[in-house]
Every structure is written in structure tokens, then in C-alpha cells.
Amino acid sequence: MPQNNDRSLMYPLSLRLAGRLIAVEGIDGSGKSTQAQLLAQWLRDKGYIVHETSWNSSPLIKRDLRRAKRRTSLTPRTFSLMHAADLAERLEREILCPLRAGQLVLADRWVYTALTRDVARGMDPKWLRALYAMAPRPHLTVYFRVPVEVALRRIAIGRSEIRYYEAGMDLGLASTPQESFLLFQRRVVEHYEQLVQTDGLEVIDAVEPVAVQQKRLRAMADRVLHKKRIASPRVVEVVTGSHAR
Amino acid sequence: MSSRAQPGQFIAIEGGDGAGRSTQIGLLLPWLQSKGWAPLQVGLGRSTLIRRTLRDLRRGREVGNWTLALVYAADLTDQAEWAVAQALAAGFTVVADRWTTTALARCAVRGIPPAWLEHLLPSEPQPDIRIHLQVPPQRRLEREVAKRGVPTWMEAGRDLFARGDPLRGFIRYQRLLDQQIQELGSKCGNWHTLDGEGNVAEVQKRLRDMVSRLVRSVHMGEDKDGQAPEPQ
């Protein structure tokens, strides 16, 4: 469970969030995106306003980030900084306002992705937590736990090749992408398991049938939503904070 | 000051908009070359890693303050890790058209805590010499208006003073920026202010004098005993 009530990871933003932020986390091939989409649909059917956002998708940063990944011109440090810039842009454009207005935001990956992957790349966890100080702590973060071998098989079915950075090829751990993927993602999984302990991530066994996982996920989401009834959009609570001009 | 083993020199020229930095650096580089010091120019907003984003910002795309700060961090880190580090190792003289101090100041006036951002900006390599090219905002405004008719959105701080007119906005914003640059910069031991008023040739002479004196002292190791700030 979260260690403190402060909604930001490190830096107190003094923004009061009337809505709910739910994040799904897990390695590539854990099936988290599929589960998130099913959850979003279910929540919408129940009448909630749901905003979906996914890791490295901001129109501003995405183009440069894609190009840099194609050219493999990122160092661990610029890799982290670019992803943080991407999240900052999404926070300021598509996440914080809905949350302040009492709506739901469903995030496919959150800062925990950086706190696992980037640490596996050798970045200092303290530096990373400071880097992501502007990000609020989700009301619910669900980690989809899956053995790396299973994840690799799923990726093989879904698409033809493993991506360079996803396999951690920049670290030079192994010569083939498959081997490198297993070595790199195993490290990532270790860091996720630590976060389950320290940051209160909830766990779903991602080897179970899709429908069973979804049932669990819906129950978890229900609990978060029921703590404070969130239904139709409410009057925007005008809050002054670091983001107010 | 610098514990770097690399043979090259790293000079950062900081300052507000319209102070004549680019003009002065444009004249400084061939002079460095003529002295046999191979120069390389870097600077805030010049990284190719994040160039599309930076171009959008220059064109006035609205962006949140946290995003701006992180874009600067990525921009400077990319240049520091590749171009600057390589050039210094090869013995080049690196001249930055604005570096971390201006980035920090621009974000600080927008409410981003410098202590947070400082931690994210490249800590290595550190400039050996930091020069604040100082020109009063009023004088810089005249130059900017002469150049393009109206100060740009960012230069006039219009994301901060949206309702103000561009000219007053420029003065107000640049004054804040100058203050921040001076405050943040003077915390560094190797901070020097240079009077940027007067014609281009005069300023260039002052700049060359300052650079040759400081570079020499860095070379000779005289700079180690906590250089006194430049008397104005």
C-alpha cells in the first residue's frame, strides 16, 4: 500500500485531484494493454468518463523519441529525460485537467516503467524519482506479473521482431535480441517485484486466462472508485498550485 | 576549478535575449581559430536529438513548464554527453551559446524549482569559464525590435504575462531573467560578467580580452585559488 498520502511521488504539487488515476504496469508481452482496454470499455459502459493515455505518446516528444530510437542515439540518461519530458507533456495536456475535473484517467504504463527499465539500464533510482517528481501517484497501480519466457512467446505471436530498446540491446548483454530480451527483462522484473513491496503495486497473475484477469482488475478498480463515488463530471474544482499561472 | 583531465577549454556565454551573444560568438570563433585553438560551438536548443520539439518551441508552441524544463535537460545532456565531451577530449575549445544557467533561469521565472532542475541538467563537463553578457533590457528591446519588428512570444514572456503588451512584457520578463541568471550564476566560482553595451567591435574586444586572460589563467592553473569575480 502507498507509504504516504501525498499524491505526488516526491515533490508536493499541492494539486487536489478529485478524479482517479489508474495505471497498469508490466513488461512487454504481459498483456497489460489488452487488460487496460477491456477495463476502459467496461468503465465507459458504466457511465464514467475515461481518458486513456499511454507511455511515450505525446505528439510533441514522440517524433524525436522515435527517430532517436531508430538511430539508437540515446544514452541511458537521455533515454530517461526524453521519456520524462513525454510524461510531463501528457500530464500538462491530457492527464491533470481530467483528474482535477473529477474524471478517470487510465494510464498504460506510469513512472514505474522508468523506475524498472531505466534502473535496469544503470540509472540511479533516486535520480529517477526526482526526475519524475511532477507525476502524481496513481490511486491504483496494477502490475501484471508474467515469466519473461511467456512474454517473449507472446511478442513473437503478436509481431515479427523484438524492438532494440525493449530487448535492452543498447546494453550489449547478448548478441541475439531473444537472449538479450530475456536477460534484460529479467532485471526489469526484479525491479518490479521490489516496487510491489515499496510502492504498493497490486499484482495480477498475467498467466491466467484473460477473462479471469479482467475480473480481478475490475474488482480492484471498483474498490478505488467506491471509496469516493465518482460518476458524472463534477464542477471543476479550481485549485491553485504550481501549475496555476 | 575543473578537475577534468581533458585538455580542452569549455566557455559558456549566458544571458537574456537580444544581448548580442550570437553576433559576439560569431566573431569570437574565427579569432579562436586564428590563435590556433580549434573551436566548437554548442548551445541551448541545439541538440539534434530533440530538434523537432525545439523547433516547435521556437515557433511558439505552447508547452507546460515541466515539459520545457525536461526538454532543456534532454537538449543539454545530449550535447554534453556527445559533442562537448568528445571535443574537450580532443583538445577543442568549446563555446556554448547559453548553457545551464540560462536554462535554469528561464525555468525558474516560470516557477520550476532550480534545485530540482539543476539535478537533472548535465553535471559533466562543467564550463571552465562562465560569462554573463550583460545589456540592460531596454537596450536589448531596441535591438530585438530592430531585428524582427516584435519580440518573440517567449522573449516577451507572454506565457507569463499574457495580457501585457509585448514591449512591456519583454522588459518585465527580461529583468526577471537577468536577475535569475545573475543569482544562479554567481553561485558558480567561475562566473564573470561582461558589459555588453556599446558597438559590436568594442564588446568583442572586451570579450577577447576576458577570454584570453581567463583561458591563460586556466591553462596556467592560476584559476584554482577561487577566482575573484570580474570587477565591473
Tab-separated table of N, CA and C in Angstrom, chain B residues 95-222:
chain	number	residue	atom	x	y	z
B	95	VAL	N	32.612	26.512	-27.150
B	95	VAL	CA	31.913	27.733	-26.771
B	95	VAL	C	30.413	27.458	-26.806
B	96	ALA	N	29.744	27.672	-25.660
B	96	ALA	CA	28.301	27.439	-25.605
B	96	ALA	C	27.551	28.761	-25.677
B	97	ASP	N	26.647	28.850	-26.644
B	97	ASP	CA	25.749	29.993	-26.741
B	97	ASP	C	24.589	29.700	-25.801
B	98	ARG	N	24.741	30.036	-24.566
B	98	ARG	CA	23.856	29.733	-23.443
B	98	ARG	C	24.010	28.282	-23.026
B	99	TRP	N	24.089	28.086	-21.725
B	99	TRP	CA	24.217	26.729	-21.208
B	99	TRP	C	23.273	26.566	-20.025
B	100	THR	N	23.675	25.866	-18.999
B	100	THR	CA	22.725	25.501	-17.932
B	100	THR	C	22.150	26.696	-17.171
B	101	THR	N	22.936	27.762	-16.990
B	101	THR	CA	22.453	28.881	-16.168
B	101	THR	C	21.235	29.556	-16.799
B	102	THR	N	21.293	29.784	-18.115
B	102	THR	CA	20.153	30.405	-18.775
B	102	THR	C	18.943	29.470	-18.763
B	103	ALA	N	19.181	28.173	-18.968
B	103	ALA	CA	18.083	27.202	-18.929
B	103	ALA	C	17.424	27.208	-17.549
B	104	LEU	N	18.238	27.179	-16.513
B	104	LEU	CA	17.718	27.194	-15.137
B	104	LEU	C	16.920	28.465	-14.875
B	105	ALA	N	17.464	29.603	-15.340
B	105	ALA	CA	16.814	30.887	-15.086
B	105	ALA	C	15.469	30.972	-15.807
B	106	ARG	N	15.436	30.525	-17.063
B	106	ARG	CA	14.185	30.562	-17.822
B	106	ARG	C	13.099	29.738	-17.136
B	107	CYS	N	13.501	28.609	-16.575
B	107	CYS	CA	12.527	27.755	-15.901
B	107	CYS	C	12.189	28.311	-14.515
B	108	ALA	N	13.191	28.884	-13.857
B	108	ALA	CA	12.957	29.426	-12.512
B	108	ALA	C	11.912	30.537	-12.541
B	109	VAL	N	11.994	31.423	-13.526
B	109	VAL	CA	10.999	32.500	-13.584
B	109	VAL	C	9.608	31.940	-13.894
B	110	ARG	N	9.557	30.701	-14.347
B	110	ARG	CA	8.261	30.060	-14.619
B	110	ARG	C	7.832	29.126	-13.491
B	111	GLY	N	8.502	29.254	-12.372
B	111	GLY	CA	8.056	28.525	-11.187
B	111	GLY	C	8.629	27.133	-11.014
B	112	ILE	N	9.576	26.762	-11.863
B	112	ILE	CA	10.221	25.452	-11.700
B	112	ILE	C	11.358	25.613	-10.690
B	113	PRO	N	11.355	24.833	-9.618
B	113	PRO	CA	12.407	24.991	-8.611
B	113	PRO	C	13.786	24.672	-9.188
B	114	PRO	N	14.723	25.623	-9.137
B	114	PRO	CA	16.062	25.384	-9.688
B	114	PRO	C	16.739	24.176	-9.046
B	115	ALA	N	16.474	23.947	-7.770
B	115	ALA	CA	17.120	22.817	-7.089
B	115	ALA	C	16.721	21.494	-7.741
B	116	TRP	N	15.476	21.438	-8.193
B	116	TRP	CA	15.015	20.219	-8.863
B	116	TRP	C	15.673	20.064	-10.226
B	117	LEU	N	15.639	21.142	-11.008
B	117	LEU	CA	16.135	21.066	-12.385
B	117	LEU	C	17.655	20.909	-12.445
B	118	GLU	N	18.336	21.586	-11.534
B	118	GLU	CA	19.793	21.558	-11.519
B	118	GLU	C	20.319	20.123	-11.486
B	119	HIS	N	19.620	19.331	-10.717
B	119	HIS	CA	19.933	17.937	-10.511
B	119	HIS	C	19.808	17.133	-11.812
B	120	LEU	N	18.971	17.631	-12.733
B	120	LEU	CA	18.687	16.886	-13.962
B	120	LEU	C	19.506	17.368	-15.146
B	121	LEU	N	20.118	18.538	-14.996
B	121	LEU	CA	20.941	19.070	-16.078
B	121	LEU	C	22.304	18.390	-16.046
B	122	PRO	N	23.032	18.403	-17.169
B	122	PRO	CA	24.316	17.703	-17.183
B	122	PRO	C	25.284	18.297	-16.168
B	123	SER	N	25.871	17.455	-15.336
B	123	SER	CA	26.811	17.959	-14.341
B	123	SER	C	28.240	17.907	-14.889
B	124	GLU	N	28.424	17.121	-15.919
B	124	GLU	CA	29.731	16.990	-16.552
B	124	GLU	C	29.567	17.028	-18.063
B	125	PRO	N	30.437	17.658	-18.787
B	125	PRO	CA	31.518	18.528	-18.323
B	125	PRO	C	30.969	19.895	-17.884
B	126	GLN	N	31.572	20.463	-16.855
B	126	GLN	CA	31.209	21.802	-16.387
B	126	GLN	C	32.020	22.830	-17.174
B	127	PRO	N	31.410	23.967	-17.490
B	127	PRO	CA	32.205	25.018	-18.143
B	127	PRO	C	33.359	25.460	-17.245
B	128	ASP	N	34.499	25.760	-17.879
B	128	ASP	CA	35.648	26.287	-17.132
B	128	ASP	C	35.438	27.768	-16.846
B	129	ILE	N	34.765	28.414	-17.797
B	129	ILE	CA	34.539	29.854	-17.687
B	129	ILE	C	33.065	30.116	-18.025
B	130	ARG	N	32.399	30.895	-17.179
B	130	ARG	CA	31.017	31.282	-17.487
B	130	ARG	C	30.975	32.792	-17.565
B	131	ILE	N	30.463	33.280	-18.684
B	131	ILE	CA	30.426	34.730	-18.887
B	131	ILE	C	28.976	35.183	-19.040
B	132	HIS	N	28.580	36.147	-18.248
B	132	HIS	CA	27.251	36.740	-18.394
B	132	HIS	C	27.401	38.002	-19.235
B	133	LEU	N	26.906	37.952	-20.458
B	133	LEU	CA	26.935	39.116	-21.332
B	133	LEU	C	25.756	39.996	-20.956
B	134	GLN	N	26.069	41.121	-20.317
B	134	GLN	CA	25.008	41.946	-19.731
B	134	GLN	C	24.722	43.204	-20.532
B	135	VAL	N	23.465	43.341	-20.919
B	135	VAL	CA	22.993	44.557	-21.587
B	135	VAL	C	21.638	44.874	-20.962
B	136	PRO	N	21.374	46.126	-20.611
B	136	PRO	CA	20.089	46.435	-19.990
B	136	PRO	C	18.917	46.058	-20.911
B	137	PRO	N	17.820	45.550	-20.335
B	137	PRO	CA	16.676	45.099	-21.139
B	137	PRO	C	16.178	46.135	-22.145
B	138	GLN	N	16.194	47.423	-21.755
B	138	GLN	CA	15.694	48.470	-22.654
B	138	GLN	C	16.484	48.487	-23.960
B	139	ARG	N	17.796	48.383	-23.824
B	139	ARG	CA	18.706	48.406	-24.970
B	139	ARG	C	18.481	47.158	-25.844
B	140	ARG	N	18.255	46.033	-25.172
B	140	ARG	CA	18.058	44.777	-25.904
B	140	ARG	C	16.726	44.785	-26.643
B	141	LEU	N	15.753	45.428	-26.035
B	141	LEU	CA	14.445	45.531	-26.677
B	141	LEU	C	14.571	46.284	-28.000
B	142	GLU	N	15.331	47.378	-27.967
B	142	GLU	CA	15.523	48.155	-29.196
B	142	GLU	C	16.120	47.263	-30.285
B	143	ARG	N	17.124	46.488	-29.908
B	143	ARG	CA	17.758	45.590	-30.888
B	143	ARG	C	16.784	44.562	-31.439
B	144	GLU	N	16.024	43.968	-30.546
B	144	GLU	CA	15.083	42.918	-30.965
B	144	GLU	C	14.045	43.473	-31.922
B	145	VAL	N	13.531	44.661	-31.594
B	145	VAL	CA	12.509	45.272	-32.438
B	145	VAL	C	13.116	45.667	-33.778
B	146	ALA	N	14.359	46.148	-33.745
B	146	ALA	CA	15.030	46.499	-34.999
B	146	ALA	C	15.186	45.259	-35.868
B	147	LYS	N	15.427	44.131	-35.214
B	147	LYS	CA	15.704	42.894	-35.944
B	147	LYS	C	14.451	42.278	-36.548
B	148	ARG	N	13.399	42.111	-35.727
B	148	ARG	CA	12.239	41.419	-36.287
B	148	ARG	C	10.894	42.108	-36.040
B	149	GLY	N	10.951	43.340	-35.627
B	149	GLY	CA	9.700	44.089	-35.517
B	149	GLY	C	8.977	43.906	-34.209
B	150	VAL	N	9.021	42.702	-33.673
B	150	VAL	CA	8.345	42.426	-32.406
B	150	VAL	C	9.098	41.305	-31.696
B	151	PRO	N	9.236	41.388	-30.372
B	151	PRO	CA	9.908	40.293	-29.670
B	151	PRO	C	9.097	38.998	-29.799
B	152	THR	N	9.761	37.869	-29.817
B	152	THR	CA	9.031	36.600	-29.923
B	152	THR	C	8.225	36.363	-28.646
B	153	TRP	N	7.324	35.420	-28.765
B	153	TRP	CA	6.419	35.063	-27.668
B	153	TRP	C	7.175	34.780	-26.376
B	154	MET	N	8.202	33.963	-26.528
B	154	MET	CA	8.983	33.540	-25.364
B	154	MET	C	9.810	34.689	-24.813
B	155	GLU	N	10.442	35.451	-25.689
B	155	GLU	CA	11.290	36.564	-25.251
B	155	GLU	C	10.511	37.626	-24.499
B	156	ALA	N	9.239	37.754	-24.842
B	156	ALA	CA	8.404	38.750	-24.170
B	156	ALA	C	7.722	38.141	-22.957
B	157	GLY	N	8.043	36.869	-22.681
B	157	GLY	CA	7.454	36.209	-21.517
B	157	GLY	C	5.944	36.201	-21.570
B	158	ARG	N	5.399	36.072	-22.782
B	158	ARG	CA	3.952	36.224	-22.898
B	158	ARG	C	3.173	35.028	-22.387
B	159	ASP	N	3.888	33.930	-22.112
B	159	ASP	CA	3.207	32.834	-21.419
B	159	ASP	C	3.033	33.199	-19.945
B	160	LEU	N	3.832	34.172	-19.484
B	160	LEU	CA	3.730	34.594	-18.081
B	160	LEU	C	2.822	35.808	-17.920
B	161	PHE	N	2.977	36.769	-18.842
B	161	PHE	CA	2.180	37.997	-18.748
B	161	PHE	C	1.316	38.089	-19.995
B	162	ALA	N	0.369	37.197	-20.115
B	162	ALA	CA	-0.366	37.043	-21.363
B	162	ALA	C	-1.088	38.324	-21.780
B	163	ARG	N	-1.528	39.100	-20.808
B	163	ARG	CA	-2.338	40.248	-21.184
B	163	ARG	C	-1.525	41.513	-21.420
B	164	GLY	N	-0.267	41.462	-21.020
B	164	GLY	CA	0.561	42.651	-21.185
B	164	GLY	C	0.932	42.867	-22.642
B	165	ASP	N	1.368	44.060	-22.961
B	165	ASP	CA	1.780	44.248	-24.343
B	165	ASP	C	3.202	43.709	-24.487
B	166	PRO	N	3.598	43.358	-25.730
B	166	PRO	CA	4.871	42.668	-25.926
B	166	PRO	C	6.080	43.481	-25.459
B	167	LEU	N	6.020	44.790	-25.589
B	167	LEU	CA	7.187	45.587	-25.225
B	167	LEU	C	7.375	45.635	-23.713
B	168	ARG	N	6.292	45.918	-23.007
B	168	ARG	CA	6.398	45.920	-21.541
B	168	ARG	C	6.708	44.512	-21.037
B	169	GLY	N	6.081	43.554	-21.693
B	169	GLY	CA	6.307	42.157	-21.322
B	169	GLY	C	7.778	41.801	-21.445
B	170	PHE	N	8.396	42.247	-22.528
B	170	PHE	CA	9.809	41.966	-22.762
B	170	PHE	C	10.658	42.506	-21.615
B	171	ILE	N	10.429	43.788	-21.303
B	171	ILE	CA	11.229	44.432	-20.245
B	171	ILE	C	11.037	43.699	-18.913
B	172	ARG	N	9.800	43.430	-18.609
B	172	ARG	CA	9.479	42.828	-17.323
B	172	ARG	C	10.082	41.423	-17.213
B	173	TYR	N	9.873	40.652	-18.292
B	173	TYR	CA	10.357	39.279	-18.305
B	173	TYR	C	11.878	39.226	-18.304
B	174	GLN	N	12.516	40.062	-19.140
B	174	GLN	CA	13.973	40.026	-19.245
B	174	GLN	C	14.639	40.497	-17.953
B	175	ARG	N	13.958	41.403	-17.255
B	175	ARG	CA	14.503	41.873	-15.982
B	175	ARG	C	14.534	40.710	-14.976
B	176	LEU	N	13.430	39.979	-14.937
B	176	LEU	CA	13.354	38.806	-14.054
B	176	LEU	C	14.425	37.781	-14.419
B	177	LEU	N	14.561	37.599	-15.741
B	177	LEU	CA	15.507	36.608	-16.251
B	177	LEU	C	16.943	37.000	-15.870
B	178	ASP	N	17.288	38.269	-16.094
B	178	ASP	CA	18.625	38.779	-15.744
B	178	ASP	C	18.936	38.531	-14.279
B	179	GLN	N	17.921	38.845	-13.465
B	179	GLN	CA	18.080	38.681	-12.024
B	179	GLN	C	18.415	37.232	-11.681
B	180	GLN	N	17.624	36.330	-12.270
B	180	GLN	CA	17.812	34.904	-12.017
B	180	GLN	C	19.166	34.419	-12.520
B	181	ILE	N	19.532	34.852	-13.728
B	181	ILE	CA	20.811	34.419	-14.307
B	181	ILE	C	21.950	34.842	-13.392
B	182	GLN	N	21.871	36.097	-12.941
B	182	GLN	CA	22.931	36.630	-12.089
B	182	GLN	C	22.976	35.887	-10.755
B	183	GLU	N	21.787	35.638	-10.208
B	183	GLU	CA	21.704	34.971	-8.904
B	183	GLU	C	22.222	33.532	-8.979
B	184	LEU	N	21.758	32.816	-10.014
B	184	LEU	CA	22.154	31.412	-10.152
B	184	LEU	C	23.621	31.301	-10.557
B	185	GLY	N	24.030	32.192	-11.464
B	185	GLY	CA	25.387	32.124	-11.979
B	185	GLY	C	26.435	32.467	-10.939
B	186	SER	N	26.127	33.464	-10.103
B	186	SER	CA	27.146	33.909	-9.142
B	186	SER	C	27.416	32.859	-8.065
B	187	LYS	N	26.594	31.829	-8.042
B	187	LYS	CA	26.882	30.716	-7.120
B	187	LYS	C	28.035	29.852	-7.637
B	188	CYS	N	28.310	29.985	-8.948
B	188	CYS	CA	29.427	29.224	-9.510
B	188	CYS	C	30.695	30.042	-9.300
B	189	GLY	N	31.791	29.391	-9.001
B	189	GLY	CA	33.037	30.093	-8.737
B	189	GLY	C	33.598	30.814	-9.946
B	190	ASN	N	33.337	30.261	-11.130
B	190	ASN	CA	33.974	30.801	-12.336
B	190	ASN	C	33.046	31.721	-13.127
B	191	TRP	N	32.280	32.524	-12.421
B	191	TRP	CA	31.275	33.388	-13.038
B	191	TRP	C	31.844	34.781	-13.269
B	192	HIS	N	31.695	35.298	-14.471
B	192	HIS	CA	32.211	36.628	-14.790
B	192	HIS	C	31.149	37.410	-15.543
B	193	THR	N	31.017	38.674	-15.245
B	193	THR	CA	30.058	39.463	-16.013
B	193	THR	C	30.817	40.363	-16.974
B	194	LEU	N	30.231	40.474	-18.171
B	194	LEU	CA	30.871	41.293	-19.205
B	194	LEU	C	29.863	42.332	-19.661
B	195	ASP	N	30.317	43.589	-19.682
B	195	ASP	CA	29.466	44.679	-20.130
B	195	ASP	C	29.274	44.562	-21.647
B	196	GLY	N	28.033	44.331	-22.056
B	196	GLY	CA	27.752	44.126	-23.478
B	196	GLY	C	27.232	45.379	-24.166
B	197	GLU	N	27.316	46.537	-23.497
B	197	GLU	CA	26.860	47.784	-24.125
B	197	GLU	C	27.956	48.367	-24.995
B	198	GLY	N	27.527	49.101	-25.993
B	198	GLY	CA	28.494	49.710	-26.903
B	198	GLY	C	28.427	49.024	-28.255
B	199	ASN	N	29.309	49.427	-29.188
B	199	ASN	CA	29.212	48.805	-30.516
B	199	ASN	C	29.866	47.427	-30.519
B	200	VAL	N	29.565	46.710	-31.584
B	200	VAL	CA	29.967	45.305	-31.676
B	200	VAL	C	31.471	45.127	-31.482
B	201	ALA	N	32.254	45.994	-32.117
B	201	ALA	CA	33.715	45.863	-32.048
B	201	ALA	C	34.236	46.079	-30.626
B	202	GLU	N	33.665	47.052	-29.938
B	202	GLU	CA	34.097	47.309	-28.557
B	202	GLU	C	33.835	46.104	-27.667
B	203	VAL	N	32.613	45.587	-27.803
B	203	VAL	CA	32.229	44.439	-26.967
B	203	VAL	C	33.117	43.250	-27.297
B	204	GLN	N	33.373	43.053	-28.589
B	204	GLN	CA	34.201	41.928	-28.998
B	204	GLN	C	35.605	42.042	-28.395
B	205	LYS	N	36.114	43.255	-28.345
B	205	LYS	CA	37.453	43.453	-27.778
B	205	LYS	C	37.447	43.068	-26.292
B	206	ARG	N	36.415	43.534	-25.597
B	206	ARG	CA	36.309	43.191	-24.171
B	206	ARG	C	36.202	41.677	-23.976
B	207	LEU	N	35.408	41.050	-24.858
B	207	LEU	CA	35.216	39.599	-24.762
B	207	LEU	C	36.529	38.858	-25.002
B	208	ARG	N	37.247	39.274	-26.049
B	208	ARG	CA	38.531	38.618	-26.357
B	208	ARG	C	39.530	38.793	-25.221
B	209	ASP	N	39.559	40.010	-24.674
B	209	ASP	CA	40.463	40.262	-23.544
B	209	ASP	C	40.142	39.320	-22.387
B	210	MET	N	38.842	39.231	-22.107
B	210	MET	CA	38.414	38.398	-20.980
B	210	MET	C	38.757	36.935	-21.238
B	211	VAL	N	38.440	36.473	-22.451
B	211	VAL	CA	38.689	35.069	-22.772
B	211	VAL	C	40.180	34.762	-22.732
B	212	SER	N	41.006	35.624	-23.336
B	212	SER	CA	42.433	35.266	-23.354
B	212	SER	C	43.011	35.288	-21.949
B	213	ARG	N	42.561	36.236	-21.129
B	213	ARG	CA	43.065	36.292	-19.760
B	213	ARG	C	42.643	35.032	-18.976
B	214	LEU	N	41.339	34.681	-19.102
B	214	LEU	CA	40.837	33.557	-18.318
B	214	LEU	C	41.370	32.228	-18.813
B	215	VAL	N	41.423	32.092	-20.145
B	215	VAL	CA	41.911	30.820	-20.685
B	215	VAL	C	43.358	30.630	-20.282
B	216	ARG	N	44.116	31.713	-20.346
B	216	ARG	CA	45.515	31.616	-19.942
B	216	ARG	C	45.595	31.195	-18.475
B	217	SER	N	44.790	31.846	-17.649
B	217	SER	CA	44.888	31.533	-16.224
B	217	SER	C	44.439	30.102	-15.935
B	218	VAL	N	43.446	29.622	-16.700
B	218	VAL	CA	43.032	28.237	-16.510
B	218	VAL	C	44.171	27.306	-16.927
B	219	HIS	N	44.797	27.665	-18.052
B	219	HIS	CA	45.901	26.847	-18.546
B	219	HIS	C	47.042	26.768	-17.543
B	220	MET	N	47.340	27.936	-16.952
B	220	MET	CA	48.459	28.001	-16.024
B	220	MET	C	48.084	27.519	-14.640
B	221	GLY	N	46.814	27.214	-14.450
B	221	GLY	CA	46.384	26.738	-13.148
B	221	GLY	C	46.200	27.857	-12.149
B	222	GLU	N	46.213	29.133	-12.625
B	222	GLU	CA	46.059	30.259	-11.707
B	222	GLU	C	44.632	30.370	-11.191
